[in-house]
Coordinates of C-alpha atoms and ligand atoms in Angstrom, one line a residue:
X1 CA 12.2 33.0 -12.5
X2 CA 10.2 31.1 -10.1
X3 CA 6.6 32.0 -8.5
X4 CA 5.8 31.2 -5.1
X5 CA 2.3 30.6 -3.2
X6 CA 1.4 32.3 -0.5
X7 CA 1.2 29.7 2.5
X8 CA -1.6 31.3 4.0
X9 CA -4.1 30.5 0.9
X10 CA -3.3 26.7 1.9
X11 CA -3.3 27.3 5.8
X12 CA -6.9 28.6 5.5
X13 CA -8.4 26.3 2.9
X14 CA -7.4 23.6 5.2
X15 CA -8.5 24.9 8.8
X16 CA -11.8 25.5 7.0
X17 CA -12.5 21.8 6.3
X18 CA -10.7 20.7 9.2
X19 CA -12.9 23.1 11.3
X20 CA -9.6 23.1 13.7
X21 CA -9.3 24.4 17.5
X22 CA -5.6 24.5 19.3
X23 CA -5.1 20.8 19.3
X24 CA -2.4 19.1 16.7
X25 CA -4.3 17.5 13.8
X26 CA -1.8 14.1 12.5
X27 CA -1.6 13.2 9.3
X28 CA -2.9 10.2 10.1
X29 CA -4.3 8.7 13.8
X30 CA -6.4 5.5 14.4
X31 CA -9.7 5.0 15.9
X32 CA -11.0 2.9 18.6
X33 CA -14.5 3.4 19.3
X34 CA -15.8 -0.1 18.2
X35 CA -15.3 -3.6 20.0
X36 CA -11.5 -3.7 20.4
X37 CA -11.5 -3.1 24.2
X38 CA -14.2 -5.9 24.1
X39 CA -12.4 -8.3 22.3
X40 CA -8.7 -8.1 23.5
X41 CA -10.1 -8.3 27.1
X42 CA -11.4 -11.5 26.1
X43 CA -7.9 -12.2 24.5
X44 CA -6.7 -11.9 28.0
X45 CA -9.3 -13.1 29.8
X46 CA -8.6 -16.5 28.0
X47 CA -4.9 -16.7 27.9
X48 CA -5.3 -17.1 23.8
X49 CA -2.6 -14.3 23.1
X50 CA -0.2 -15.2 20.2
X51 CA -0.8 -16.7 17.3
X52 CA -3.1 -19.6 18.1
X53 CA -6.6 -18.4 18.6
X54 CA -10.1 -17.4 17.6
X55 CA -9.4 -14.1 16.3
X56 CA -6.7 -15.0 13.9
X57 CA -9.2 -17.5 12.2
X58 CA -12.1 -15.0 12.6
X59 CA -9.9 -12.0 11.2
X60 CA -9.3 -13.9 8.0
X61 CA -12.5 -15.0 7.3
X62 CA -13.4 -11.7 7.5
X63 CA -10.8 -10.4 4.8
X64 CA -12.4 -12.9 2.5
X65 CA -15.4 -11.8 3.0
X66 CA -14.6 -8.2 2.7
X67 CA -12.2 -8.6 0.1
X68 CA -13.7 -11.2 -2.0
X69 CA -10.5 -12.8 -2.5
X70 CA -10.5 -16.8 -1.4
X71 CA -7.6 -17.1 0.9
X72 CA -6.3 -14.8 3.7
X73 CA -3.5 -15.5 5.5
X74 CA -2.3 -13.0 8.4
X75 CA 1.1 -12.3 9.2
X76 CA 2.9 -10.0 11.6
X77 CA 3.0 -6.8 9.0
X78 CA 2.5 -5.4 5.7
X79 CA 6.4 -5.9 4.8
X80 CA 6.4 -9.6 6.1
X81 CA 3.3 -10.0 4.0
X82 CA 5.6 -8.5 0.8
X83 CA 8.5 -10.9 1.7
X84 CA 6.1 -14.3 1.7
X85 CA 4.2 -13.2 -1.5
X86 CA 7.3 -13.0 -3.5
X87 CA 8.7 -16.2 -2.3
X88 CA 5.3 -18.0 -3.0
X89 CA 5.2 -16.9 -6.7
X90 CA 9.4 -18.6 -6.9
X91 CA 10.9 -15.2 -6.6
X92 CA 15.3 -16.2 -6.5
X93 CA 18.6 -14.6 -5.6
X94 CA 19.2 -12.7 -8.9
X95 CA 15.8 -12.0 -10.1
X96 CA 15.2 -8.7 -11.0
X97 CA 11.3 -7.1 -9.6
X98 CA 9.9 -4.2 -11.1
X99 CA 8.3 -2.2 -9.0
X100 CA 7.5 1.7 -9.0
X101 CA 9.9 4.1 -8.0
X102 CA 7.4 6.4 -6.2
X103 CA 6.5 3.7 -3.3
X104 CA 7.2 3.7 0.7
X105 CA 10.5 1.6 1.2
X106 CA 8.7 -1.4 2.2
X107 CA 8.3 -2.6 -1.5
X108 CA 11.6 -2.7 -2.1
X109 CA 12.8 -4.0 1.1
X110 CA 11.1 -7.3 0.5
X111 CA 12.5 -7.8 -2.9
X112 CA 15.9 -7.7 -1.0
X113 CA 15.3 -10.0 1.9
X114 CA 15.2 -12.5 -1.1
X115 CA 18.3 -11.3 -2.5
X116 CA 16.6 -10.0 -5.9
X117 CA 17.3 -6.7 -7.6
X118 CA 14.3 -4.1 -7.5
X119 CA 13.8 -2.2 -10.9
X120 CA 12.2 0.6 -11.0
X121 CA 9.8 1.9 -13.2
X122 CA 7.6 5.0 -13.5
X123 CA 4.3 6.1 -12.5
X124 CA 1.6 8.0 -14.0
X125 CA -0.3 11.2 -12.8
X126 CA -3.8 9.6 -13.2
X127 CA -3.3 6.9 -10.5
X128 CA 0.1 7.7 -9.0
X129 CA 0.9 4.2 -9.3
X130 CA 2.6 2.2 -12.8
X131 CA 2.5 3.8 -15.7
X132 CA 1.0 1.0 -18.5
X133 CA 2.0 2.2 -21.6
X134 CA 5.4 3.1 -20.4
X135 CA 6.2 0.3 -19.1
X136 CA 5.1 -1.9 -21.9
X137 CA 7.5 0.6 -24.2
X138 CA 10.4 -0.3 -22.1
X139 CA 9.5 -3.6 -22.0
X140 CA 9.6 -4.3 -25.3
X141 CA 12.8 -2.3 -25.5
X142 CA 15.0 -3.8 -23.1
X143 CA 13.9 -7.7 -22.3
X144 CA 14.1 -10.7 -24.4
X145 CA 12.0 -13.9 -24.0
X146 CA 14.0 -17.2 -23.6
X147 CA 11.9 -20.5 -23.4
X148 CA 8.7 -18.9 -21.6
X149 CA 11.3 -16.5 -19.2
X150 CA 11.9 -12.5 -19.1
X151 CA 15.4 -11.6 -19.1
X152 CA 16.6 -8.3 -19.0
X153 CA 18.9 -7.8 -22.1
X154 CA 20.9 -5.8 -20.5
X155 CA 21.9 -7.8 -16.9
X156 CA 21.1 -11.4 -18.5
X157 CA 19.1 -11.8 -15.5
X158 CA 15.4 -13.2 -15.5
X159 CA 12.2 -10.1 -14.9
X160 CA 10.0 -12.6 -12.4
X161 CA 7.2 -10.7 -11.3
X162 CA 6.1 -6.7 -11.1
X163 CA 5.3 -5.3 -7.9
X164 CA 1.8 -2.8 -8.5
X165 CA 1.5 -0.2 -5.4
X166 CA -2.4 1.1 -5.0
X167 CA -0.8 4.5 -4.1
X168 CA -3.1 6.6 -1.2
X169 CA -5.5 3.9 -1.6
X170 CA -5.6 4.9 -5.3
X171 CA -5.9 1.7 -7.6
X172 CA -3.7 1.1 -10.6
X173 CA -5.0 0.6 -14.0
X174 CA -4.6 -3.3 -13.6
X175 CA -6.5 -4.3 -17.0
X176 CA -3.4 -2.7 -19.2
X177 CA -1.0 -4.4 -16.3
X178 CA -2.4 -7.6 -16.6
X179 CA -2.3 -7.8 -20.6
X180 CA 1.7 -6.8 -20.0
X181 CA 2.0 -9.2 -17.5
X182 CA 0.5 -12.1 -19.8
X183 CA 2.8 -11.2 -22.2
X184 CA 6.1 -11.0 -20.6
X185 CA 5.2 -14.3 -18.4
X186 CA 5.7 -12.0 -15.2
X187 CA 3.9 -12.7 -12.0
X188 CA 1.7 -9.7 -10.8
X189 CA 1.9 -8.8 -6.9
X190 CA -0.2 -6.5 -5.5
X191 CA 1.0 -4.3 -2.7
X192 CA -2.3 -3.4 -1.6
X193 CA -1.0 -1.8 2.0
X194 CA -3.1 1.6 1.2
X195 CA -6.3 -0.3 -0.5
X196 CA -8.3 -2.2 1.8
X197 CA -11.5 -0.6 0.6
X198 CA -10.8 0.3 -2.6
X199 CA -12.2 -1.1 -6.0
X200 CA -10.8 -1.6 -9.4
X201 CA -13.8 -1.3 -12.1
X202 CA -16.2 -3.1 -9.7
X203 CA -13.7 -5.7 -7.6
X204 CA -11.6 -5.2 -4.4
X205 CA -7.8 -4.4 -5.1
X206 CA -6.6 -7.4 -4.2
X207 CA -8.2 -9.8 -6.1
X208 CA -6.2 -9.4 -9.2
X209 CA -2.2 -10.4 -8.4
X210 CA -1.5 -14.0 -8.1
X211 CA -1.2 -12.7 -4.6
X212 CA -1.7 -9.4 -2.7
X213 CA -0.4 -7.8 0.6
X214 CA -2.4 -5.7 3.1
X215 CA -0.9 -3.9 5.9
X216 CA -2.5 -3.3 9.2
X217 CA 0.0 -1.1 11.0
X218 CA -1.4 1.8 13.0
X219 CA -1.7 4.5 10.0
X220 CA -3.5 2.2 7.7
X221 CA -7.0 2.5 7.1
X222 CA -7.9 0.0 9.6
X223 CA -4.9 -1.1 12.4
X224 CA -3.9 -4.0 14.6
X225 CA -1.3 -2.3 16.4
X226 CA 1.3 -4.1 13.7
X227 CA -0.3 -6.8 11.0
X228 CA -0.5 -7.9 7.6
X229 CA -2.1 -10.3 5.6
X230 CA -1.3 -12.2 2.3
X231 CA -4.8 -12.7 -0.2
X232 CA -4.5 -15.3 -2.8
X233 CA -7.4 -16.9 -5.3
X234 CA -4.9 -19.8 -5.3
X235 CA -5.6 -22.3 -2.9
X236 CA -2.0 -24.0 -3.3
X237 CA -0.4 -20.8 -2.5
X238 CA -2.8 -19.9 0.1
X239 CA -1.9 -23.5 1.9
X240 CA 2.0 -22.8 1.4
X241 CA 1.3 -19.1 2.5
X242 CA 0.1 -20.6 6.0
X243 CA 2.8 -23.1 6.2
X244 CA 5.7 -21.4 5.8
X245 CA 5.0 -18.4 7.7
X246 CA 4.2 -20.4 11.0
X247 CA 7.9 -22.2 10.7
X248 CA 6.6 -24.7 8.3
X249 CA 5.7 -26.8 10.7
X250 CA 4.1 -30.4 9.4
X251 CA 1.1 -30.7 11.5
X252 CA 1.1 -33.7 14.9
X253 CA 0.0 -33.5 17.8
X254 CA 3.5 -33.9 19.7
X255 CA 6.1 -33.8 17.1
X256 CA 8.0 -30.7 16.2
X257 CA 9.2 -31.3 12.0
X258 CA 9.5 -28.7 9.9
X259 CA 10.2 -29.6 6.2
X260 CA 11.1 -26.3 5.2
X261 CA 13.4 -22.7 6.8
X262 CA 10.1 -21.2 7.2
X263 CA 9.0 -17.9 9.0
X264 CA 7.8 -17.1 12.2
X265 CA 5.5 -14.6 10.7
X266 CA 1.9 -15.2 12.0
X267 CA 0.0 -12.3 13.6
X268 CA -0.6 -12.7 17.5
X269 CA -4.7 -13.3 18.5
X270 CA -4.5 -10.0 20.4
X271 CA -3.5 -8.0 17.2
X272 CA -6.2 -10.4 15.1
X273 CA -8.9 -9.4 18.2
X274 CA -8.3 -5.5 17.4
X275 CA -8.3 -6.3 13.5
X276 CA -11.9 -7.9 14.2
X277 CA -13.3 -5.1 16.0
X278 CA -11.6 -2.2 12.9
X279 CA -12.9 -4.7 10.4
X280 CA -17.0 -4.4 11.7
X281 CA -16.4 -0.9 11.2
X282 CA -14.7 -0.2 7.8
X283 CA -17.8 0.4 5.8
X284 CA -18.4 3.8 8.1
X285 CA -14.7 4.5 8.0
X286 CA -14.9 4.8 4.4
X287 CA -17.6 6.7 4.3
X288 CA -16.0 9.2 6.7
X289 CA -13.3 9.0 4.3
X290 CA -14.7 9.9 1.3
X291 CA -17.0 12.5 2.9
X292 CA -13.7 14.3 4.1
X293 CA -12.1 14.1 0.3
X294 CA -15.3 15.5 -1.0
X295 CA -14.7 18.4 1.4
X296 CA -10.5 18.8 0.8
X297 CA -11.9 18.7 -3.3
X298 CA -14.6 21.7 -3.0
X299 CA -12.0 23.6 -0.6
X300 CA -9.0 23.0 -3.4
X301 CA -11.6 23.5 -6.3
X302 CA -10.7 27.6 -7.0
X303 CA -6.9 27.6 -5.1
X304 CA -4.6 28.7 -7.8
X305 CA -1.6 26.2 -8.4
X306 CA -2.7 23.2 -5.8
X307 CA -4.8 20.6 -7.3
X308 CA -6.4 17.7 -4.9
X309 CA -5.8 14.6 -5.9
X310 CA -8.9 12.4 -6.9
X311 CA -9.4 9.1 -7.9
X312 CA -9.3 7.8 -11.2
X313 CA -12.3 7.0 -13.1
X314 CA -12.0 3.6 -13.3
X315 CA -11.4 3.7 -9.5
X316 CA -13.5 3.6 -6.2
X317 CA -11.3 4.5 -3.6
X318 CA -10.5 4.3 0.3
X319 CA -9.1 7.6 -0.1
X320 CA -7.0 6.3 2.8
X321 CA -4.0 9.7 2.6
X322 CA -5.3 12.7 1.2
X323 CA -2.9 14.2 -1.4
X324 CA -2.5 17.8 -2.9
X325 CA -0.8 17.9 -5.9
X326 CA 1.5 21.7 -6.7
X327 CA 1.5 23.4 -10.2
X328 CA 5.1 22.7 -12.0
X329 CA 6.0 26.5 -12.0
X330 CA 5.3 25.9 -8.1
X331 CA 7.4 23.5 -6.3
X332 CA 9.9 25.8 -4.8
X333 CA 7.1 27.0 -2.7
X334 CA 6.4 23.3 -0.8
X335 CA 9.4 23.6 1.8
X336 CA 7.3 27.0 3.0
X337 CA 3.5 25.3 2.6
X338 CA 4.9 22.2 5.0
X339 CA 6.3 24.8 7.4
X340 CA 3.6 27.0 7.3
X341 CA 1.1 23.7 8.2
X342 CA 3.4 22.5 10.7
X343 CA 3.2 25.8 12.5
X344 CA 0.0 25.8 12.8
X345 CA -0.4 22.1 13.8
X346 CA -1.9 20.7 10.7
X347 CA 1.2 18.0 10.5
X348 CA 1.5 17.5 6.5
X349 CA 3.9 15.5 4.8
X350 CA 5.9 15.3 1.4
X351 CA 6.1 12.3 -0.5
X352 CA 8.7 9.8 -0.2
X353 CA 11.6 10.1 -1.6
X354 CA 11.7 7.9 -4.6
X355 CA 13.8 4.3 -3.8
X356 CA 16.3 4.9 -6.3
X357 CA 17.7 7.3 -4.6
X358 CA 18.5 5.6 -1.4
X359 CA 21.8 4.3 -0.6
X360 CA 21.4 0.6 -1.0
X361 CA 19.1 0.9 -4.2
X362 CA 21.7 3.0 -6.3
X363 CA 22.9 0.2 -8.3
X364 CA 19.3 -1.1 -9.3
X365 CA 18.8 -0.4 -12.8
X366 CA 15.7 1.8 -13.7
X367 CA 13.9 3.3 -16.3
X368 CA 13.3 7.0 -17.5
X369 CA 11.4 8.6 -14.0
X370 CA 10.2 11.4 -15.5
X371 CA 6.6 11.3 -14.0
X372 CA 7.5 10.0 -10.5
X373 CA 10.3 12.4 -10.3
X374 CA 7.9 15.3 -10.9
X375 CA 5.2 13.9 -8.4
X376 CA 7.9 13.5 -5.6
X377 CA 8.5 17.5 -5.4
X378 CA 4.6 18.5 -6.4
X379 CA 2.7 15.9 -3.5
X380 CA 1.9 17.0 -0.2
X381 CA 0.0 14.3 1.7
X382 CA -2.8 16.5 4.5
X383 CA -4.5 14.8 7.3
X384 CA -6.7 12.0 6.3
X385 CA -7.6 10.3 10.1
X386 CA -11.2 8.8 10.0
X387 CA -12.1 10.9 12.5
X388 CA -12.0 14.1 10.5
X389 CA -14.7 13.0 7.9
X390 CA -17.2 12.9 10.9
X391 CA -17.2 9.1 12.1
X392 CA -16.7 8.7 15.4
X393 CA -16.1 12.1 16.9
Ligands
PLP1 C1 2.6 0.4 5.0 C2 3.1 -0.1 3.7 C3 3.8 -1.3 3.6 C4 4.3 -2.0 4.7 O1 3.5 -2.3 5.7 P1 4.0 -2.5 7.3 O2 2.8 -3.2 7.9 O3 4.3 -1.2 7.8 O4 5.2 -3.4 7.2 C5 4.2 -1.7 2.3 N1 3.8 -1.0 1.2 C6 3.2 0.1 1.3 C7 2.8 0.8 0.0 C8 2.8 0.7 2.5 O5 2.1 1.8 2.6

C-alpha cells in the first residue's frame, strides 16, 4: 500500500520562504534591472543590430573572462551551440553519443541533426547528472577497441564522444568522466546550459570538455532573449567554431566564398548587448541564488518524505532550478503536490520525461536506467527566479 503527503505541508513550507502575496510566482522569470535598456538603445541608436557588432565581441570576451575558458564563440542558442560542438570534435552519420537519459530534449536533438544515434546512459543521485562508475561498468561490458576507436559491440558502430549535462546547475563528477573518457578515446562535451556559475573542485564547468555549450535563452541564469555560446581551450576549434557558424565565409572585403555548408548561427548584437548588461551582474545573481537555496534547505530540513536537493561536495553551484527530491514510498503523491502548488500560484514543475521514452528516441539503444528512472517520478523543480533570493526586488 502506498502513503501519501499531505500537499499542505509543501504548500506552506514554500509560501514561507517565498514570503508570497496574490501574484503568480514562475518557476523561473528573468531580470532586467542592470544596463540592458542602456545598451540595446545604443544597439539601435547605431544601426549595429545583427550579428556584426560591439557587443558580440564584448559578450565573448566576457565569457572568457568569467568562465576561464580561452575561446567563446556565441551563437543563436544553447541547442545550436550543441549541434556545432559535436561537429567540431568529427561527430558522423552513424556515430553513436552517449549522453544521459535524464536531460531536457535539447541534448539529444543535436546528436540528431548530425544524423548520429544518442545512447543513453544513467545518472546518479549525488549530481543528477552521469553516473561514473556505471558507466565505466557498461563500458567495459559492451564496447570493443579497434585501432584507437570505440565501437559498440553490439551495433558495430563507433562511441565518439559523451555528452555530460551539469543538471540544475549541478556539476558532474568530471575527474572519474575524464579518466573513462581517456580510456575509451571518446571526446567529452559539456552541455553546460544550466552552469554558468558553477564550479567543479575549483574551475568553471566548462573548462573541462574539448568543448562546452552555454545557453542564454530567457530561463537561464542569465538571458539574451535567445543565445548560446560554444567555450573551447582549443584555439583550432575555437577558429573553426567562428567560421562555420557564420556560413563559413573566407574573409575579403567584397567577395562572398564560402569553403564549407556552414551555419548561419551567430547571435545578433542586440541579443549580445542584453548578454553584456546580465553578464555585469551575475556575481549578485548567484548570490541571490544561493541565499534562496539556503532558505528552500532550512525550510525542507524537518518535512517528512521531501528532501531538497543540494549540491555535491565536490561542487559550487549556480543553483540555477531549485529541485525537491520525494521519498520512494512517496511518488504517488507528486500529481497532488504539483496541483496543490499550481493552485495556489507557486507554478512547480516535474522533471522531464527521460529521452528514451520519446517517440523518435525509441530505437536508441540504452543502458540499465534505474537511477534516472527513479529521479524522473521523485523531482519536483520550485521557483528559483533571481529575484526571490533578494537581488533586485
Ligand atoms: C536550455 C538547455 C539547452 C538548450 O538551450 P536553448 O538555448 O534553449 O537552445 C540544452 N541543454 C540543456 C540541459 C538545457 O537546459
Amino acid at each position: 500500500m502506498s502513503k501519501k503527503l499531505n500537499p499542505k505541508d509543501l504548500v506552506s513550507r514554500l509560501e514561507m520562504v517565498l514570503q508570497k502575496n496574490d501574484e503568480i510566482v514562475p518557476l523561473h522569470e528573468p531580470l532586467f534591472t542592470g544596463n540592458e535598456w542602456t545598451y540595446v538603445k545604443n544597439c539601435l541608436d547605431t544601426g549595429w543590430v545583427s550579428s556584426v557588432g560591439k557587443y558580440v565581441d564584448l559578450f565573448e570576451q566576457k565569457l572568457v573572462q568569467y568562465t576561464g575558458v580561452n575561446y567563446a564563440i556565441a551563437v543563436v542558442n544553447g541547442t545550436a551551440a550543441l549541434h556545432i560542438c559535436l561537429k567540431l570534435i568529427g561527430v558522423e552519420q552513424g556515430d553513436e553519443v552517449l549522453l544521459p537519459a535524464l536531460t531536457f530534449v535539447a541534448t539529444a536533438n543535436a546528436v540528431h541533426y548530425c544524423g548520429a544515434i544518442p545512447h543513453f546512459i544513467d545518472s546518479e543521485y549525488e549530481s543528477l547528472g552521469i553516473h561514473p562508475s556505471k558507466l565505466a561498468d557498461y563500458l567495459a561490458e559492451i564496447t570493443e577497441m579497434k585501432n584507437g576507436v570505440c565501437y559498440n559491440k553490439k551495433t558495430m558502430r563507433p562511441i565518439k564522444a559523451v555528452i555530460a549535462v551539469h543538471t540544475f546547475g549541478h556539476s558532474v563528477d568530471l575527474d572519474p568522466l575524464l579518466d573513462i573518457c581517456q580510456k575509451y578515446r571518446l571526446e567529452l562535451i559539456e552541455d553546460a546550459a544550466e552552469s554558468l556559475g558553477s564550479y567543479y573542485k575549483k574551475q568553471h564547468t566548462g573548462n573541462f570538455g574539448k568543448v562546452s555549450a552555454l545557453s542564454f535563452n530567457g530561463n537561464k541564469i542569465i538571458t539574451t532573449g535567445g543565445g548560446g555560446a560554444i567555450l573551447t581551450n582549443d584555439v583550432n576549434i575555437a577558429l573553426q567554431a567562428k567560421h562555420i557558424t557564420t556560413t563559413a565565409k573566407l574573409p575579403h572585403r567584397w567577395s562572398f566564398n564560402h569553403d564549407h555548408v556552414g551555419y548561419n548561427y551567430r547571435l545578433p548584437n542586440i541579443n549580445a548587448a542584453i548578454g553584456c548588461a546580465q553578464l555585469e551582474q551575475i556575481e549578485h545573481y548567484i548570490q541571490s541564488k544561493r541565499a534562496l537555496a539556503k532558505k528552500y534547505e532550512k525550510a525542507f530540513a524537518s518535512v517528512k518524505g521531501i528532501s531538497f536537493f543540494k549540491e555535491p561536495n565536490y561542487a559550487r553551484s549556480n543553483y540555477w532550478l531549485n529541485c525537491l527530491l520525494l521519498d520512494k514510498h512517496f511518488v504517488d503523491s507528486r500529481e497532488s503536490l504539483l496541483q496543490a502548488t499550481h493552485d495556489k500560484g507557486i507554478l512547480t514543475r516535474p522533471a522531464w520525461t527521460l529521452m528514451n521514452k520519446l517517440p523518435m528516441n525509441q530505437n536508441c539503444p540504452r543502458m540499465d536506467l534505474s537511477v534516472a528512472e527513479s529521479l524522473e517520478q521523485r523531482m519536483i523543480n520550485i521557483p528559483s527566479s533571481v529575484n526571490l533570493g533578494g537581488y533586485g526586488g
